[in-house]
mmCIF file of C-alpha atoms and ligand atoms in Angstrom:
data_model
loop_
_atom_site.group_PDB
_atom_site.id
_atom_site.type_symbol
_atom_site.label_atom_id
_atom_site.label_comp_id
_atom_site.label_asym_id
_atom_site.label_seq_id
_atom_site.Cartn_x
_atom_site.Cartn_y
_atom_site.Cartn_z
ATOM 1 C CA MET A 1274 -73.474 -72.831 74.491
ATOM 2 C CA TYR A 1275 -70.807 -74.455 76.656
ATOM 3 C CA LEU A 1276 -67.417 -76.059 76.244
ATOM 4 C CA GLU A 1277 -67.498 -79.722 77.240
ATOM 5 C CA ASN A 1278 -63.813 -80.471 76.900
ATOM 6 C CA ILE A 1279 -60.581 -79.202 75.453
ATOM 7 C CA SER A 1280 -57.365 -80.842 74.235
ATOM 8 C CA LEU A 1281 -54.158 -78.860 73.876
ATOM 9 C CA LYS A 1282 -50.892 -79.683 72.189
ATOM 10 C CA ASN A 1283 -47.857 -77.400 72.440
ATOM 11 C CA PHE A 1284 -49.950 -74.386 73.389
ATOM 12 C CA ARG A 1285 -47.954 -71.855 75.500
ATOM 13 C CA ASN A 1286 -46.657 -73.817 78.530
ATOM 14 C CA TYR A 1287 -48.899 -76.861 77.849
ATOM 15 C CA SER A 1288 -47.380 -79.935 76.140
ATOM 16 C CA VAL A 1289 -50.308 -82.346 75.987
ATOM 17 C CA GLN A 1290 -53.462 -81.808 78.034
ATOM 18 C CA THR A 1291 -57.079 -82.897 77.890
ATOM 19 C CA VAL A 1292 -59.683 -81.689 80.357
ATOM 20 C CA SER A 1293 -63.486 -81.824 80.689
ATOM 21 C CA PHE A 1294 -65.389 -78.832 82.041
ATOM 22 C CA HIS A 1295 -68.483 -78.105 84.059
ATOM 23 C CA PRO A 1296 -71.364 -76.532 82.092
ATOM 24 C CA ASP A 1297 -71.731 -73.782 84.718
ATOM 25 C CA ILE A 1298 -68.732 -72.474 86.652
ATOM 26 C CA ASN A 1299 -65.120 -73.603 86.313
ATOM 27 C CA ILE A 1300 -62.566 -72.216 88.733
ATOM 28 C CA LEU A 1301 -58.921 -72.422 87.650
ATOM 29 C CA PHE A 1302 -56.828 -72.126 90.752
ATOM 30 C CA GLY A 1303 -53.034 -72.004 90.948
ATOM 31 C CA SER A 1304 -49.957 -69.979 91.860
ATOM 32 C CA ASN A 1305 -48.572 -67.331 89.538
ATOM 33 C CA ALA A 1306 -47.068 -68.354 86.189
ATOM 34 C CA GLN A 1307 -48.576 -71.871 86.097
ATOM 35 C CA GLY A 1308 -50.801 -71.608 82.994
ATOM 36 C CA LYS A 1309 -54.183 -70.240 84.166
ATOM 37 C CA THR A 1310 -54.346 -67.322 81.727
ATOM 38 C CA ASN A 1311 -52.828 -69.553 79.031
ATOM 39 C CA LEU A 1312 -55.801 -71.911 79.396
ATOM 40 C CA LEU A 1313 -58.281 -68.999 79.090
ATOM 41 C CA GLU A 1314 -56.336 -67.897 76.030
ATOM 42 C CA ALA A 1315 -56.648 -71.388 74.511
ATOM 43 C CA ILE A 1316 -60.418 -71.372 75.144
ATOM 44 C CA TYR A 1317 -60.738 -67.881 73.638
ATOM 45 C CA TYR A 1318 -58.669 -68.965 70.638
ATOM 46 C CA LEU A 1319 -60.859 -72.022 70.148
ATOM 47 C CA CYS A 1320 -63.966 -69.774 70.171
ATOM 48 C CA THR A 1321 -62.666 -66.950 67.985
ATOM 49 C CA SER A 1322 -59.469 -68.209 66.264
ATOM 50 C CA ARG A 1323 -57.703 -65.273 67.856
ATOM 51 C CA SER A 1324 -55.784 -64.568 71.051
ATOM 52 C CA PHE A 1325 -56.838 -61.739 73.362
ATOM 53 C CA ARG A 1326 -53.184 -61.138 74.265
ATOM 54 C CA THR A 1327 -51.350 -61.064 70.955
ATOM 55 C CA ASN A 1328 -51.857 -60.784 67.211
ATOM 56 C CA ASN A 1329 -48.843 -62.994 66.629
ATOM 57 C CA ASP A 1330 -49.922 -66.656 66.641
ATOM 58 C CA GLN A 1331 -46.296 -67.753 66.711
ATOM 59 C CA GLU A 1332 -46.029 -66.628 70.338
ATOM 60 C CA LEU A 1333 -48.676 -69.202 71.239
ATOM 61 C CA ILE A 1334 -46.515 -72.139 70.180
ATOM 62 C CA LYS A 1335 -44.728 -73.836 73.044
ATOM 63 C CA LYS A 1336 -41.072 -72.832 72.974
ATOM 64 C CA GLY A 1337 -39.008 -75.401 71.098
ATOM 65 C CA SER A 1338 -41.892 -76.582 68.909
ATOM 66 C CA ASN A 1339 -43.223 -75.396 65.535
ATOM 67 C CA PHE A 1340 -46.971 -75.956 65.899
ATOM 68 C CA PHE A 1341 -49.852 -75.889 68.340
ATOM 69 C CA PHE A 1342 -53.182 -77.630 68.214
ATOM 70 C CA ILE A 1343 -56.420 -77.005 70.151
ATOM 71 C CA LYS A 1344 -59.492 -79.170 69.916
ATOM 72 C CA GLY A 1345 -62.741 -78.729 71.823
ATOM 73 C CA SER A 1346 -66.301 -79.868 71.808
ATOM 74 C CA PHE A 1347 -69.101 -77.360 72.409
ATOM 75 C CA ARG A 1348 -72.703 -78.157 73.166
ATOM 76 C CA ARG A 1349 -75.817 -76.065 72.543
ATOM 77 C CA ASN A 1350 -79.142 -77.688 73.399
ATOM 78 C CA GLU A 1351 -79.023 -81.011 71.532
ATOM 79 C CA SER A 1352 -76.298 -79.993 69.047
ATOM 80 C CA ASN A 1353 -72.585 -80.653 69.276
ATOM 81 C CA TYR A 1354 -69.876 -78.545 67.662
ATOM 82 C CA LEU A 1355 -66.414 -79.958 67.301
ATOM 83 C CA VAL A 1356 -63.815 -77.248 66.727
ATOM 84 C CA GLU A 1357 -60.252 -78.090 65.752
ATOM 85 C CA THR A 1358 -57.717 -75.375 65.252
ATOM 86 C CA GLY A 1359 -54.044 -75.730 64.530
ATOM 87 C CA TYR A 1360 -51.231 -73.364 63.732
ATOM 88 C CA GLN A 1361 -48.026 -74.463 62.153
ATOM 89 C CA TYR A 1362 -45.083 -72.214 61.470
ATOM 90 C CA PRO A 1363 -44.702 -70.950 58.756
ATOM 91 C CA GLN A 1364 -47.803 -72.392 56.995
ATOM 92 C CA GLY A 1365 -50.374 -70.625 59.202
ATOM 93 C CA VAL A 1366 -53.670 -71.468 60.797
ATOM 94 C CA LYS A 1367 -56.232 -74.144 59.908
ATOM 95 C CA ILE A 1368 -59.718 -74.367 61.425
ATOM 96 C CA LYS A 1369 -62.209 -77.202 61.204
ATOM 97 C CA LEU A 1370 -65.808 -77.039 62.357
ATOM 98 C CA ASN A 1371 -67.406 -80.478 62.629
ATOM 99 C CA SER A 1372 -64.520 -81.908 60.572
ATOM 100 C CA LYS A 1373 -65.040 -79.440 57.682
ATOM 101 C CA GLU A 1374 -62.398 -76.828 57.017
ATOM 102 C CA ILE A 1375 -63.665 -73.278 57.525
ATOM 103 C CA LYS A 1376 -62.100 -69.896 56.762
ATOM 104 C CA ARG A 1377 -60.909 -67.820 59.691
ATOM 105 C CA SER A 1378 -63.047 -64.855 58.626
ATOM 106 C CA ALA A 1379 -66.160 -67.059 58.536
ATOM 107 C CA PHE A 1380 -65.429 -68.467 61.954
ATOM 108 C CA ILE A 1381 -65.269 -65.261 64.067
ATOM 109 C CA HIS A 1382 -68.922 -65.172 65.075
ATOM 110 C CA GLN A 1383 -69.537 -68.885 65.567
ATOM 111 C CA ILE A 1384 -68.913 -69.305 69.304
ATOM 112 C CA PRO A 1385 -69.876 -66.325 71.487
ATOM 113 C CA VAL A 1386 -67.344 -65.564 74.203
ATOM 114 C CA VAL A 1387 -66.551 -62.564 76.419
ATOM 115 C CA ILE A 1388 -63.211 -62.119 78.155
ATOM 116 C CA PHE A 1389 -62.471 -59.839 81.086
ATOM 117 C CA CYS A 1390 -58.819 -59.485 82.073
ATOM 118 C CA PRO A 1391 -56.871 -56.997 84.229
ATOM 119 C CA GLU A 1392 -55.678 -55.016 81.183
ATOM 120 C CA ASP A 1393 -59.290 -54.221 80.277
ATOM 121 C CA ILE A 1394 -59.201 -51.359 82.770
ATOM 122 C CA LEU A 1395 -57.180 -49.520 80.094
ATOM 123 C CA LEU A 1396 -60.478 -49.132 78.251
ATOM 124 C CA LEU A 1397 -61.302 -46.411 80.759
ATOM 125 C CA LYS A 1398 -57.821 -45.195 81.636
ATOM 126 C CA GLU A 1399 -56.264 -44.748 78.216
ATOM 127 C CA GLY A 1400 -57.001 -42.431 75.312
ATOM 128 C CA PRO A 1401 -59.891 -42.825 72.831
ATOM 129 C CA ALA A 1402 -58.221 -45.319 70.442
ATOM 130 C CA LEU A 1403 -59.005 -48.309 72.677
ATOM 131 C CA ARG A 1404 -62.623 -47.209 73.151
ATOM 132 C CA ARG A 1405 -63.069 -46.790 69.400
ATOM 133 C CA ARG A 1406 -61.634 -50.278 68.924
ATOM 134 C CA PHE A 1407 -64.176 -51.536 71.466
ATOM 135 C CA LEU A 1408 -67.024 -49.812 69.588
ATOM 136 C CA ASN A 1409 -65.893 -51.191 66.238
ATOM 137 C CA LEU A 1410 -65.376 -54.710 67.542
ATOM 138 C CA GLU A 1411 -68.677 -54.872 69.408
ATOM 139 C CA GLY A 1412 -70.526 -53.108 66.611
ATOM 140 C CA SER A 1413 -69.239 -55.648 64.079
ATOM 141 C CA ARG A 1414 -69.987 -58.603 66.318
ATOM 142 C CA LEU A 1415 -73.539 -57.434 66.937
ATOM 143 C CA ASN A 1416 -74.401 -56.212 63.477
ATOM 144 C CA PRO A 1417 -72.752 -57.329 60.207
ATOM 145 C CA LEU A 1418 -73.890 -54.071 58.573
ATOM 146 C CA TYR A 1419 -71.726 -52.143 61.022
ATOM 147 C CA TYR A 1420 -68.679 -54.035 59.769
ATOM 148 C CA THR A 1421 -69.435 -53.354 56.082
ATOM 149 C CA ASN A 1422 -70.133 -49.667 56.722
ATOM 150 C CA PHE A 1423 -66.983 -49.339 58.768
ATOM 151 C CA LYS A 1424 -64.820 -51.014 56.132
ATOM 152 C CA ASP A 1425 -66.241 -48.793 53.360
ATOM 153 C CA TYR A 1426 -65.954 -45.668 55.510
ATOM 154 C CA PHE A 1427 -62.333 -46.435 56.208
ATOM 155 C CA ARG A 1428 -61.570 -46.966 52.530
ATOM 156 C CA ALA A 1429 -63.174 -43.611 51.631
ATOM 157 C CA LEU A 1430 -61.260 -41.932 54.453
ATOM 158 C CA GLN A 1431 -57.955 -43.299 53.180
ATOM 159 C CA GLN A 1432 -58.716 -42.035 49.661
ATOM 160 C CA ARG A 1433 -59.624 -38.596 50.972
ATOM 161 C CA ASN A 1434 -56.495 -38.443 53.131
ATOM 162 C CA ARG A 1435 -54.362 -39.522 50.175
ATOM 163 C CA LEU A 1436 -55.713 -36.600 48.111
ATOM 164 C CA LEU A 1437 -55.156 -34.193 51.006
ATOM 165 C CA LYS A 1438 -51.560 -35.354 51.363
ATOM 166 C CA GLU A 1439 -50.856 -35.196 47.618
ATOM 167 C CA HIS A 1440 -52.062 -31.578 47.499
ATOM 168 C CA ARG A 1441 -50.542 -30.558 50.784
ATOM 169 C CA HIS A 1442 -48.511 -27.738 49.273
ATOM 170 C CA GLY A 1443 -50.641 -26.908 46.237
ATOM 171 C CA ILE A 1444 -54.197 -26.144 45.214
ATOM 172 C CA LEU A 1445 -56.844 -28.789 45.763
ATOM 173 C CA ASP A 1446 -59.970 -28.679 43.636
ATOM 174 C CA PRO A 1447 -62.880 -29.419 46.059
ATOM 175 C CA ALA A 1448 -64.622 -31.310 43.235
ATOM 176 C CA LEU A 1449 -61.946 -33.992 43.581
ATOM 177 C CA LEU A 1450 -62.924 -34.547 47.197
ATOM 178 C CA GLU A 1451 -66.660 -34.443 46.626
ATOM 179 C CA PRO A 1452 -67.280 -38.189 45.961
ATOM 180 C CA TRP A 1453 -65.272 -39.116 49.049
ATOM 181 C CA ASP A 1454 -66.994 -36.490 51.182
ATOM 182 C CA GLN A 1455 -70.359 -37.898 50.117
ATOM 183 C CA GLU A 1456 -69.265 -41.405 51.090
ATOM 184 C CA LEU A 1457 -67.874 -40.227 54.421
ATOM 185 C CA VAL A 1458 -71.050 -38.354 55.309
ATOM 186 C CA LYS A 1459 -73.392 -41.193 54.334
ATOM 187 C CA LEU A 1460 -71.415 -44.018 55.955
ATOM 188 C CA GLY A 1461 -70.053 -41.955 58.857
ATOM 189 C CA ALA A 1462 -73.522 -40.859 59.916
ATOM 190 C CA ALA A 1463 -74.767 -44.461 59.712
ATOM 191 C CA ILE A 1464 -71.859 -45.632 61.878
ATOM 192 C CA ILE A 1465 -72.474 -42.919 64.471
ATOM 193 C CA ARG A 1466 -76.186 -43.733 64.659
ATOM 194 C CA MET A 1467 -75.406 -47.424 65.137
ATOM 195 C CA ARG A 1468 -72.837 -46.612 67.820
ATOM 196 C CA ILE A 1469 -75.243 -44.371 69.701
ATOM 197 C CA ALA A 1470 -77.991 -47.010 69.596
ATOM 198 C CA MET A 1471 -75.558 -49.692 70.727
ATOM 199 C CA LEU A 1472 -74.239 -47.575 73.606
ATOM 200 C CA LYS A 1473 -77.786 -46.824 74.713
ATOM 201 C CA ASP A 1474 -78.543 -50.538 74.932
ATOM 202 C CA LEU A 1475 -75.186 -51.199 76.542
ATOM 203 C CA GLU A 1476 -75.786 -48.471 79.120
ATOM 204 C CA GLN A 1477 -79.123 -49.990 80.054
ATOM 205 C CA GLN A 1478 -77.696 -53.485 80.481
ATOM 206 C CA SER A 1479 -74.458 -52.417 82.158
ATOM 207 C CA PHE A 1480 -76.412 -50.237 84.549
ATOM 208 C CA ILE A 1481 -78.299 -53.305 85.802
ATOM 209 C CA PHE A 1482 -75.083 -55.231 86.394
ATOM 210 C CA PHE A 1483 -73.290 -52.230 87.932
ATOM 211 C CA ASN A 1484 -76.178 -51.736 90.310
ATOM 212 C CA LEU A 1485 -76.051 -55.370 91.279
ATOM 213 C CA LEU A 1486 -72.308 -55.330 91.932
ATOM 214 C CA THR A 1487 -72.335 -52.122 93.953
ATOM 215 C CA GLY A 1488 -75.484 -53.038 95.856
ATOM 216 C CA ALA A 1489 -77.362 -50.216 94.069
ATOM 217 C CA LEU A 1490 -75.137 -47.638 95.753
ATOM 218 C CA GLU A 1491 -73.634 -46.274 92.555
ATOM 219 C CA SER A 1492 -74.941 -45.503 89.098
ATOM 220 C CA LEU A 1493 -73.354 -45.766 85.663
ATOM 221 C CA SER A 1494 -73.955 -43.798 82.499
ATOM 222 C CA ILE A 1495 -72.394 -43.793 79.044
ATOM 223 C CA MET A 1496 -72.194 -40.885 76.649
ATOM 224 C CA TYR A 1497 -71.155 -40.833 73.002
ATOM 225 C CA GLN A 1498 -68.732 -38.021 72.205
ATOM 226 C CA SER A 1499 -68.568 -37.070 68.574
ATOM 227 C CA SER A 1500 -65.960 -34.955 66.835
ATOM 228 C CA ILE A 1501 -68.897 -33.667 64.773
ATOM 229 C CA ASP A 1502 -70.779 -30.891 66.484
ATOM 230 C CA TYR A 1503 -74.433 -31.636 65.717
ATOM 231 C CA GLN A 1504 -75.763 -29.758 68.750
ATOM 232 C CA ASP A 1505 -77.525 -32.831 70.145
ATOM 233 C CA HIS A 1506 -79.811 -32.904 67.105
ATOM 234 C CA LEU A 1507 -79.165 -36.260 65.498
ATOM 235 C CA GLU A 1508 -81.344 -35.287 62.530
ATOM 236 C CA HIS A 1509 -78.723 -32.623 61.695
ATOM 237 C CA LEU A 1510 -75.872 -35.113 61.730
ATOM 238 C CA GLU A 1511 -75.344 -35.393 57.963
ATOM 239 C CA ASP A 1512 -75.579 -31.622 57.380
ATOM 240 C CA SER A 1513 -73.259 -30.844 60.274
ATOM 241 C CA PHE A 1514 -70.721 -33.430 59.132
ATOM 242 C CA ARG A 1515 -70.747 -32.089 55.547
ATOM 243 C CA LEU A 1516 -70.390 -28.519 56.769
ATOM 244 C CA GLN A 1517 -67.515 -29.306 59.083
ATOM 245 C CA LEU A 1518 -65.651 -31.239 56.406
ATOM 246 C CA LYS A 1519 -65.823 -28.113 54.238
ATOM 247 C CA LYS A 1520 -64.960 -25.758 57.086
ATOM 248 C CA ASN A 1521 -61.873 -27.754 58.037
ATOM 249 C CA LEU A 1522 -60.648 -28.258 54.497
ATOM 250 C CA ALA A 1523 -57.756 -25.761 54.569
ATOM 251 C CA LEU A 1524 -56.498 -27.150 57.889
ATOM 252 C CA ASP A 1525 -56.982 -30.765 56.778
ATOM 253 C CA GLN A 1526 -55.025 -30.063 53.605
ATOM 254 C CA LYS A 1527 -52.159 -28.583 55.607
ATOM 255 C CA ARG A 1528 -52.111 -31.573 57.965
ATOM 256 C CA GLY A 1529 -52.790 -34.225 55.328
ATOM 257 C CA TYR A 1530 -55.652 -35.906 57.175
ATOM 258 C CA THR A 1531 -59.367 -35.557 57.881
ATOM 259 C CA SER A 1532 -59.917 -33.999 61.277
ATOM 260 C CA VAL A 1533 -63.598 -34.739 61.789
ATOM 261 C CA GLY A 1534 -65.648 -37.950 61.670
ATOM 262 C CA PRO A 1535 -66.396 -41.157 63.566
ATOM 263 C CA HIS A 1536 -62.757 -42.252 63.202
ATOM 264 C CA LEU A 1537 -62.009 -39.619 65.867
ATOM 265 C CA ASP A 1538 -65.037 -40.091 68.113
ATOM 266 C CA ASP A 1539 -65.049 -41.406 71.662
ATOM 267 C CA PHE A 1540 -67.382 -42.281 74.506
ATOM 268 C CA SER A 1541 -67.231 -41.491 78.197
ATOM 269 C CA VAL A 1542 -68.394 -43.466 81.195
ATOM 270 C CA ALA A 1543 -69.632 -41.686 84.281
ATOM 271 C CA ILE A 1544 -70.115 -43.087 87.777
ATOM 272 C CA ASN A 1545 -72.612 -41.136 89.857
ATOM 273 C CA GLY A 1546 -72.439 -38.430 87.197
ATOM 274 C CA LEU A 1547 -68.633 -38.014 87.348
ATOM 275 C CA ASP A 1548 -66.309 -38.931 84.481
ATOM 276 C CA ALA A 1549 -64.896 -42.321 85.509
ATOM 277 C CA ARG A 1550 -61.652 -41.736 83.642
ATOM 278 C CA LYS A 1551 -60.779 -38.720 85.757
ATOM 279 C CA PHE A 1552 -62.556 -39.248 89.069
ATOM 280 C CA ALA A 1553 -63.272 -42.936 89.705
ATOM 281 C CA SER A 1554 -61.179 -45.091 92.023
ATOM 282 C CA GLN A 1555 -59.308 -48.105 90.661
ATOM 283 C CA GLY A 1556 -61.989 -50.466 92.030
ATOM 284 C CA GLN A 1557 -64.791 -48.342 90.575
ATOM 285 C CA GLN A 1558 -63.099 -48.274 87.170
ATOM 286 C CA ARG A 1559 -62.663 -52.033 87.248
ATOM 287 C CA THR A 1560 -66.307 -52.520 88.243
ATOM 288 C CA ALA A 1561 -67.430 -50.184 85.455
ATOM 289 C CA VAL A 1562 -65.406 -52.027 82.799
ATOM 290 C CA LEU A 1563 -66.688 -55.375 84.053
ATOM 291 C CA ALA A 1564 -70.215 -53.934 83.855
ATOM 292 C CA LEU A 1565 -69.613 -52.964 80.221
ATOM 293 C CA LYS A 1566 -68.425 -56.491 79.470
ATOM 294 C CA MET A 1567 -71.377 -58.079 81.244
ATOM 295 C CA GLY A 1568 -73.652 -55.635 79.422
ATOM 296 C CA GLU A 1569 -72.244 -57.094 76.193
ATOM 297 C CA LEU A 1570 -73.556 -60.500 77.262
ATOM 298 C CA ALA A 1571 -77.103 -59.195 77.327
ATOM 299 C CA LEU A 1572 -76.629 -57.493 73.955
ATOM 300 C CA PHE A 1573 -75.423 -60.743 72.382
ATOM 301 C CA LYS A 1574 -78.459 -62.504 73.701
ATOM 302 C CA GLN A 1575 -80.757 -59.781 72.405
ATOM 303 C CA ALA A 1576 -79.128 -60.184 68.983
ATOM 304 C CA GLY A 1577 -80.400 -63.752 69.021
ATOM 305 C CA GLY A 1578 -77.129 -65.450 69.817
ATOM 306 C CA ALA A 1579 -76.376 -68.260 72.232
ATOM 307 C CA GLU A 1580 -75.485 -67.436 75.843
ATOM 308 C CA PRO A 1581 -71.796 -66.474 75.613
ATOM 309 C CA ILE A 1582 -69.037 -68.232 77.511
ATOM 310 C CA VAL A 1583 -67.522 -65.859 80.076
ATOM 311 C CA LEU A 1584 -63.793 -65.847 80.820
ATOM 312 C CA LEU A 1585 -62.733 -63.894 83.902
ATOM 313 C CA ASP A 1586 -59.007 -63.573 84.437
ATOM 314 C CA ASP A 1587 -57.942 -62.619 87.965
ATOM 315 C CA VAL A 1588 -60.972 -60.443 88.635
ATOM 316 C CA PHE A 1589 -61.941 -61.593 92.109
ATOM 317 C CA SER A 1590 -58.719 -60.501 93.810
ATOM 318 C CA GLU A 1591 -59.361 -56.947 92.611
ATOM 319 C CA PHE A 1592 -62.742 -56.565 94.313
ATOM 320 C CA ASP A 1593 -63.791 -56.095 97.926
ATOM 321 C CA GLN A 1594 -65.766 -58.833 99.694
ATOM 322 C CA ARG A 1595 -69.157 -57.382 98.860
ATOM 323 C CA ARG A 1596 -68.456 -57.034 95.146
ATOM 324 C CA GLN A 1597 -66.943 -60.540 95.099
ATOM 325 C CA GLN A 1598 -70.082 -61.932 96.691
ATOM 326 C CA HIS A 1599 -72.384 -60.125 94.227
ATOM 327 C CA LEU A 1600 -70.276 -61.213 91.258
ATOM 328 C CA PHE A 1601 -70.238 -64.827 92.318
ATOM 329 C CA THR A 1602 -73.992 -64.816 92.890
ATOM 330 C CA TYR A 1603 -74.483 -63.292 89.432
ATOM 331 C CA LEU A 1604 -72.298 -65.934 87.789
ATOM 332 C CA SER A 1605 -74.053 -68.745 89.674
ATOM 333 C CA GLU A 1606 -77.440 -67.496 88.563
ATOM 334 C CA ARG A 1607 -76.719 -66.817 84.901
ATOM 335 C CA ASP A 1608 -77.445 -69.527 82.363
ATOM 336 C CA GLY A 1609 -74.110 -69.646 80.553
ATOM 337 C CA GLN A 1610 -70.758 -71.181 81.333
ATOM 338 C CA SER A 1611 -67.986 -69.251 83.111
ATOM 339 C CA PHE A 1612 -64.271 -69.767 83.643
ATOM 340 C CA ILE A 1613 -62.609 -67.931 86.512
ATOM 341 C CA THR A 1614 -58.882 -67.880 87.220
ATOM 342 C CA THR A 1615 -57.540 -67.063 90.646
ATOM 343 C CA ALA A 1616 -54.227 -67.308 92.470
ATOM 344 C CA VAL A 1617 -55.861 -66.821 95.877
ATOM 345 C CA LYS A 1618 -58.627 -68.707 97.641
ATOM 346 C CA ILE A 1619 -61.967 -66.970 97.408
ATOM 347 C CA LYS A 1620 -64.316 -67.357 100.327
ATOM 348 C CA HIS A 1621 -67.532 -67.183 98.321
ATOM 349 C CA PHE A 1622 -66.652 -70.228 96.252
ATOM 350 C CA GLU A 1623 -66.829 -72.350 99.379
ATOM 351 C CA THR A 1624 -70.050 -70.855 100.648
ATOM 352 C CA GLY A 1625 -71.760 -70.518 97.257
ATOM 353 C CA PRO A 1626 -74.069 -73.072 95.654
ATOM 354 C CA LYS A 1627 -71.868 -76.170 95.727
ATOM 355 C CA LYS A 1628 -73.276 -78.236 92.906
ATOM 356 C CA ARG A 1629 -72.749 -75.769 90.125
ATOM 357 C CA PHE A 1630 -68.986 -75.525 89.896
ATOM 358 C CA ASN A 1631 -65.742 -77.438 89.544
ATOM 359 C CA ILE A 1632 -62.344 -76.413 90.748
ATOM 360 C CA PHE A 1633 -59.243 -77.216 88.729
ATOM 361 C CA THR A 1634 -55.719 -76.888 89.995
ATOM 362 C CA VAL A 1635 -53.264 -75.512 87.463
ATOM 363 C CA CYS A 1636 -49.607 -76.282 88.145
ATOM 364 C CA LYS A 1637 -46.622 -76.079 85.754
ATOM 365 C CA GLY A 1638 -48.707 -76.521 82.610
ATOM 366 C CA LYS A 1639 -50.777 -79.388 84.004
ATOM 367 C CA ILE A 1640 -54.465 -79.194 84.896
ATOM 368 C CA ASP A 1641 -55.830 -81.375 87.637
ATOM 369 C CA ALA A 1642 -59.594 -81.669 88.061
ATOM 370 C CA GLY A 1643 -58.863 -82.489 91.691
ATOM 371 C CA SER A 1644 -61.291 -82.560 94.573
ATOM 372 C CA ARG A 1645 -62.501 -79.444 96.328
ATOM 373 C CA LEU A 1646 -60.240 -80.293 99.273
ATOM 374 C CA ASP A 1647 -57.234 -79.351 97.154
ATOM 375 C CA TYR A 1648 -58.504 -75.825 96.914
HETATM 376 P P1 LIG B 843 -50.597 -65.371 87.011
HETATM 377 O O1 LIG B 843 -51.314 -65.846 88.234
HETATM 378 O O2 LIG B 843 -49.293 -64.732 87.349
HETATM 379 O O3 LIG B 843 -51.415 -64.582 86.082
HETATM 380 P P2 LIG B 843 -50.812 -67.649 85.166
HETATM 381 O O4 LIG B 843 -51.006 -68.983 85.787
HETATM 382 O O5 LIG B 843 -51.978 -66.980 84.582
HETATM 383 O O6 LIG B 843 -50.089 -66.720 86.232
HETATM 384 P P3 LIG B 843 -49.771 -67.765 82.479
HETATM 385 O O7 LIG B 843 -49.886 -66.381 81.968
HETATM 386 O O8 LIG B 843 -50.794 -68.729 82.056
HETATM 387 O O9 LIG B 843 -49.647 -67.775 84.064
HETATM 388 O O10 LIG B 843 -48.319 -68.234 82.053
HETATM 389 C C1 LIG B 843 -47.686 -69.396 82.551
HETATM 390 C C2 LIG B 843 -46.318 -69.541 81.979
HETATM 391 O O11 LIG B 843 -46.376 -69.808 80.587
HETATM 392 C C3 LIG B 843 -45.391 -68.334 82.124
HETATM 393 O O12 LIG B 843 -44.384 -68.597 83.063
HETATM 394 C C4 LIG B 843 -44.798 -68.146 80.747
HETATM 395 O O13 LIG B 843 -43.409 -67.987 80.782
HETATM 396 C C5 LIG B 843 -45.130 -69.434 80.037
HETATM 397 N N1 LIG B 843 -45.251 -69.253 78.586
HETATM 398 C C6 LIG B 843 -45.871 -68.271 77.900
HETATM 399 N N2 LIG B 843 -45.770 -68.460 76.571
HETATM 400 C C7 LIG B 843 -45.072 -69.585 76.395
HETATM 401 C C8 LIG B 843 -44.622 -70.298 75.240
HETATM 402 N N3 LIG B 843 -44.917 -69.876 74.007
HETATM 403 N N4 LIG B 843 -43.921 -71.439 75.440
HETATM 404 C C9 LIG B 843 -43.638 -71.884 76.680
HETATM 405 N N5 LIG B 843 -44.022 -71.255 77.798
HETATM 406 C C10 LIG B 843 -44.726 -70.115 77.676
HETATM 407 MG MG1 LIG B 844 -52.671 -65.015 84.665
#
């Protein structure tokens, strides 16, 4: 799947812009604050009907206007997909796929795309909430059953927490909690099993990419960390979960929330056996997160999807020459389309395979598909 062209109207710092892209690599080059990330954001929005920077669509409208519009044409084998998406304040968003209106919720999985931006390093640096969000997002994108289980689990959790809160200072009949505990155990265990399987696949795929980027000098491993102590015996998961819900009941009642379950789980990433969050250098952390994202690509493909579009925001400047070279080779050799923003010239683009990329100059909200000499 690749994006042939895009048209923007009043999106961020773009007034009116149409541009055609290369099916392989597109390099968006320009000084700071010119509109490079904004263009990646527009592409991501066109693919997912969401921004990767904000949940507030209003911010995407060019200042002084009250709407934005993005149109783009995607190609997969012999098929064309025309996507039109517009947001008008205060009416909201409208999406059309091949001229037919489509609901936002039905659109999420249509065009596979993976974004890597500088803030993604927080996935390793910050607390578990971001990693859980990653698990839930990837899980849902890869397996619709994950999404349904997660939604139902969350509903049961809210009901249980509501009961705990209501009886915070009184007596709580355990029979009241029983139906919710049953739901939590059944769905929670299913979610954990799916997460563990997904992380195992992700570890395998990310390991390959990590090896490639580090020249096989470093290794990467991922470990699921559950709040449920099942002593590494997955077959005891349900029993352990049930037992720990009961054991923690008095404490949970005092606090007004459920203190065990997949809603509190986490995963850790280790480089050469050491926890990357605590011991890895900035460059190693960045490489590890990029490896996770590239691992996702393989998982999407395994799930039967089209080759995702890859958006890389400012990643090259963060890596040393060797990692830059390996990354560029990887991108040149993969089948799918990539977009790379950069504010600095990157040597490997000039020495790499010349036919398979275009360079665009981004300046003050204008994109110029100028010659390579401009670069
Ligand atoms: P850098 O190299 O620093 O990352 P960039 O080229 O990626 O720069 P963008 O993040 O794309 O820069 O932003 C370009 C400009 O867009 C910024 O100066 C910002 O002020 C402007 N901008 C952001 N949102 C809007 C908006 N809604 N309306 C008008 N301009 C906006
Ligand atoms: Mg930027």
